[in-house]
């Protein structure tokens, strides 16, 4: 969702307020997945503003061997904090981390249903050229690693 279009914006025919609480669109019909989408949309402008000052590489690699930029770390931390605070999210696994983080390990609600697999800043190697990048999220109803049969929602 672009910064100029907000959920429930009557000028945008593709986004209508169909949620039960009137607080925005029902992205998927599942209230937890809808709150995950809201959290991602809310974090995007903050992450975008932070990119210019975080182009440099940090002194470590992610588990797949890619060098990590400061922007990767910032996006990962921001999304971890926001997504684990969503009631109904049990864990957050990121391309930037060795292991998933459980919601109850960071003060979120325990005993909840969904597990998120996230690439917080896909395409961060494009930072120098100002080429496209984004966030990839998979929402699963089983702990990770999980089968594709357990994927209930995905977003880019």
Coordinates of C-alpha atoms in Angstrom, one line a residue:
X1 CA 0.0 0.0 0.0
X2 CA 1.5 3.3 -0.9
X3 CA 2.0 6.1 1.6
X4 CA -0.5 8.3 -0.2
X5 CA -3.4 5.8 0.0
X6 CA -4.8 4.8 3.4
X7 CA -7.1 1.9 4.2
X8 CA -10.7 3.0 4.1
X9 CA -9.8 5.9 1.8
X10 CA -13.1 6.6 -0.1
X11 CA -11.1 8.0 -3.0
X12 CA -9.5 4.6 -3.7
X13 CA -12.1 2.3 -5.2
X14 CA -9.8 -0.7 -4.6
X15 CA -9.7 -0.2 -0.8
X16 CA -13.0 -0.1 1.0
X17 CA -13.8 -0.3 4.7
X18 CA -15.4 -3.7 5.1
X19 CA -14.0 -4.5 8.5
X20 CA -16.2 -5.4 11.4
X21 CA -14.9 -2.5 13.5
X22 CA -14.9 0.1 10.8
X23 CA -11.2 0.7 11.3
X24 CA -10.2 -0.2 7.8
X25 CA -10.5 -2.9 5.1
X26 CA -10.9 -6.5 5.8
X27 CA -7.9 -7.5 3.8
X28 CA -8.5 -11.3 4.0
X29 CA -11.5 -11.9 6.2
X30 CA -9.3 -13.3 9.0
X31 CA -8.9 -10.6 11.7
X32 CA -5.4 -11.8 12.7
X33 CA -4.1 -11.7 9.1
X34 CA -5.8 -8.4 8.6
X35 CA -3.9 -7.0 11.6
X36 CA -0.7 -8.4 10.2
X37 CA -1.4 -6.5 6.9
X38 CA -2.2 -3.4 8.8
X39 CA 1.1 -3.6 10.7
X40 CA 3.1 -4.2 7.5
X41 CA 1.4 -1.2 5.8
X42 CA 2.0 1.0 8.9
X43 CA 5.7 0.1 9.1
X44 CA 6.4 0.6 5.4
X45 CA 6.7 4.4 5.5
X46 CA 9.0 4.3 8.5
X47 CA 11.3 1.7 6.9
X48 CA 11.3 3.7 3.6
X49 CA 12.4 6.9 5.4
X50 CA 15.2 5.0 7.2
X51 CA 16.8 3.5 4.0
X52 CA 18.9 6.5 3.0
X53 CA 20.9 6.5 6.3
X54 CA 21.3 2.7 6.4
X55 CA 22.9 1.7 3.1
X56 CA 26.2 0.4 4.6
X57 CA 26.9 -3.2 5.3
X58 CA 27.2 -4.4 8.9
X59 CA 29.8 -6.8 10.1
X60 CA 27.8 -10.1 9.8
X61 CA 26.0 -12.3 7.3
X62 CA 22.5 -13.8 7.5
X63 CA 22.0 -17.6 7.7
X64 CA 22.1 -18.0 4.0
X65 CA 25.4 -16.2 3.7
X66 CA 24.3 -12.9 2.4
X67 CA 26.0 -9.7 3.7
X68 CA 23.6 -7.7 5.8
X69 CA 23.0 -4.0 5.4
X70 CA 22.0 -1.7 8.3
X71 CA 18.7 -1.3 6.4
X72 CA 18.1 -5.1 6.7
X73 CA 18.7 -5.0 10.4
X74 CA 16.4 -1.9 10.9
X75 CA 13.6 -3.4 8.9
X76 CA 13.9 -6.7 10.7
X77 CA 13.8 -5.2 14.1
X78 CA 10.9 -2.9 13.3
X79 CA 8.8 -5.7 11.8
X80 CA 9.7 -8.1 14.6
X81 CA 8.5 -5.6 17.2
X82 CA 5.3 -4.8 15.3
X83 CA 4.3 -8.2 14.1
X84 CA 4.9 -10.0 17.4
X85 CA 2.7 -7.5 19.1
X86 CA -0.2 -8.6 17.0
X87 CA -2.5 -10.8 19.0
X88 CA -2.7 -14.2 17.2
X89 CA 0.9 -14.2 16.0
X90 CA 2.9 -16.9 17.7
X91 CA 6.3 -16.5 16.1
X92 CA 8.5 -14.5 13.7
X93 CA 11.1 -16.1 11.5
X94 CA 13.3 -13.8 9.4
X95 CA 15.9 -14.3 6.7
X96 CA 18.2 -12.2 8.9
X97 CA 18.0 -14.6 11.9
X98 CA 19.1 -18.1 12.7
X99 CA 15.9 -19.0 14.6
X100 CA 12.3 -17.9 14.9
X101 CA 11.4 -15.7 17.8
X102 CA 8.3 -16.6 19.9
X103 CA 5.8 -13.9 20.7
X104 CA 5.9 -14.7 24.4
X105 CA 9.7 -14.3 24.4
X106 CA 9.2 -10.6 23.7
X107 CA 6.2 -9.9 25.8
X108 CA 3.5 -10.7 23.2
X109 CA 0.5 -13.0 23.6
X110 CA 1.4 -16.6 24.2
X111 CA -0.6 -19.6 22.9
X112 CA -1.5 -18.0 19.6
X113 CA -2.1 -19.5 16.2
X114 CA 0.0 -18.0 13.3
X115 CA 3.7 -18.2 12.5
X116 CA 5.3 -15.6 10.2
X117 CA 8.2 -16.2 7.7
X118 CA 9.6 -12.8 6.6
X119 CA 12.2 -11.4 4.3
X120 CA 12.1 -7.9 5.9
X121 CA 13.8 -6.1 3.0
X122 CA 14.0 -8.3 -0.1
X123 CA 16.3 -6.7 -2.7
X124 CA 18.3 -4.6 -0.2
X125 CA 21.3 -5.1 -2.6
X126 CA 19.3 -2.6 -4.8
X127 CA 19.8 0.2 -2.2
X128 CA 22.8 1.8 -4.0
X129 CA 20.9 2.1 -7.3
X130 CA 17.6 3.0 -5.8
X131 CA 15.9 0.1 -7.5
X132 CA 12.8 -1.7 -6.2
X133 CA 12.8 -3.7 -3.0
X134 CA 10.0 -4.8 -0.6
X135 CA 9.0 -7.1 2.2
X136 CA 7.9 -10.7 1.7
X137 CA 5.7 -12.4 4.3
X138 CA 4.2 -15.9 4.6
X139 CA 1.6 -16.6 7.3
X140 CA 1.4 -20.2 8.4
X141 CA -1.0 -22.0 10.8
X142 CA 1.8 -24.4 11.9
X143 CA 5.2 -23.8 13.5
X144 CA 8.0 -23.2 11.1
X145 CA 9.4 -24.8 9.1
X146 CA 6.0 -25.7 7.7
X147 CA 4.6 -27.2 4.5
X148 CA 3.1 -25.0 1.8
X149 CA -0.2 -26.7 2.7
X150 CA 0.0 -24.7 6.0
X151 CA 0.4 -21.3 4.2
X152 CA -2.8 -19.3 4.9
X153 CA -1.7 -16.0 3.5
X154 CA 1.2 -14.3 1.8
X155 CA 2.2 -10.8 0.9
X156 CA 4.8 -8.8 -0.9

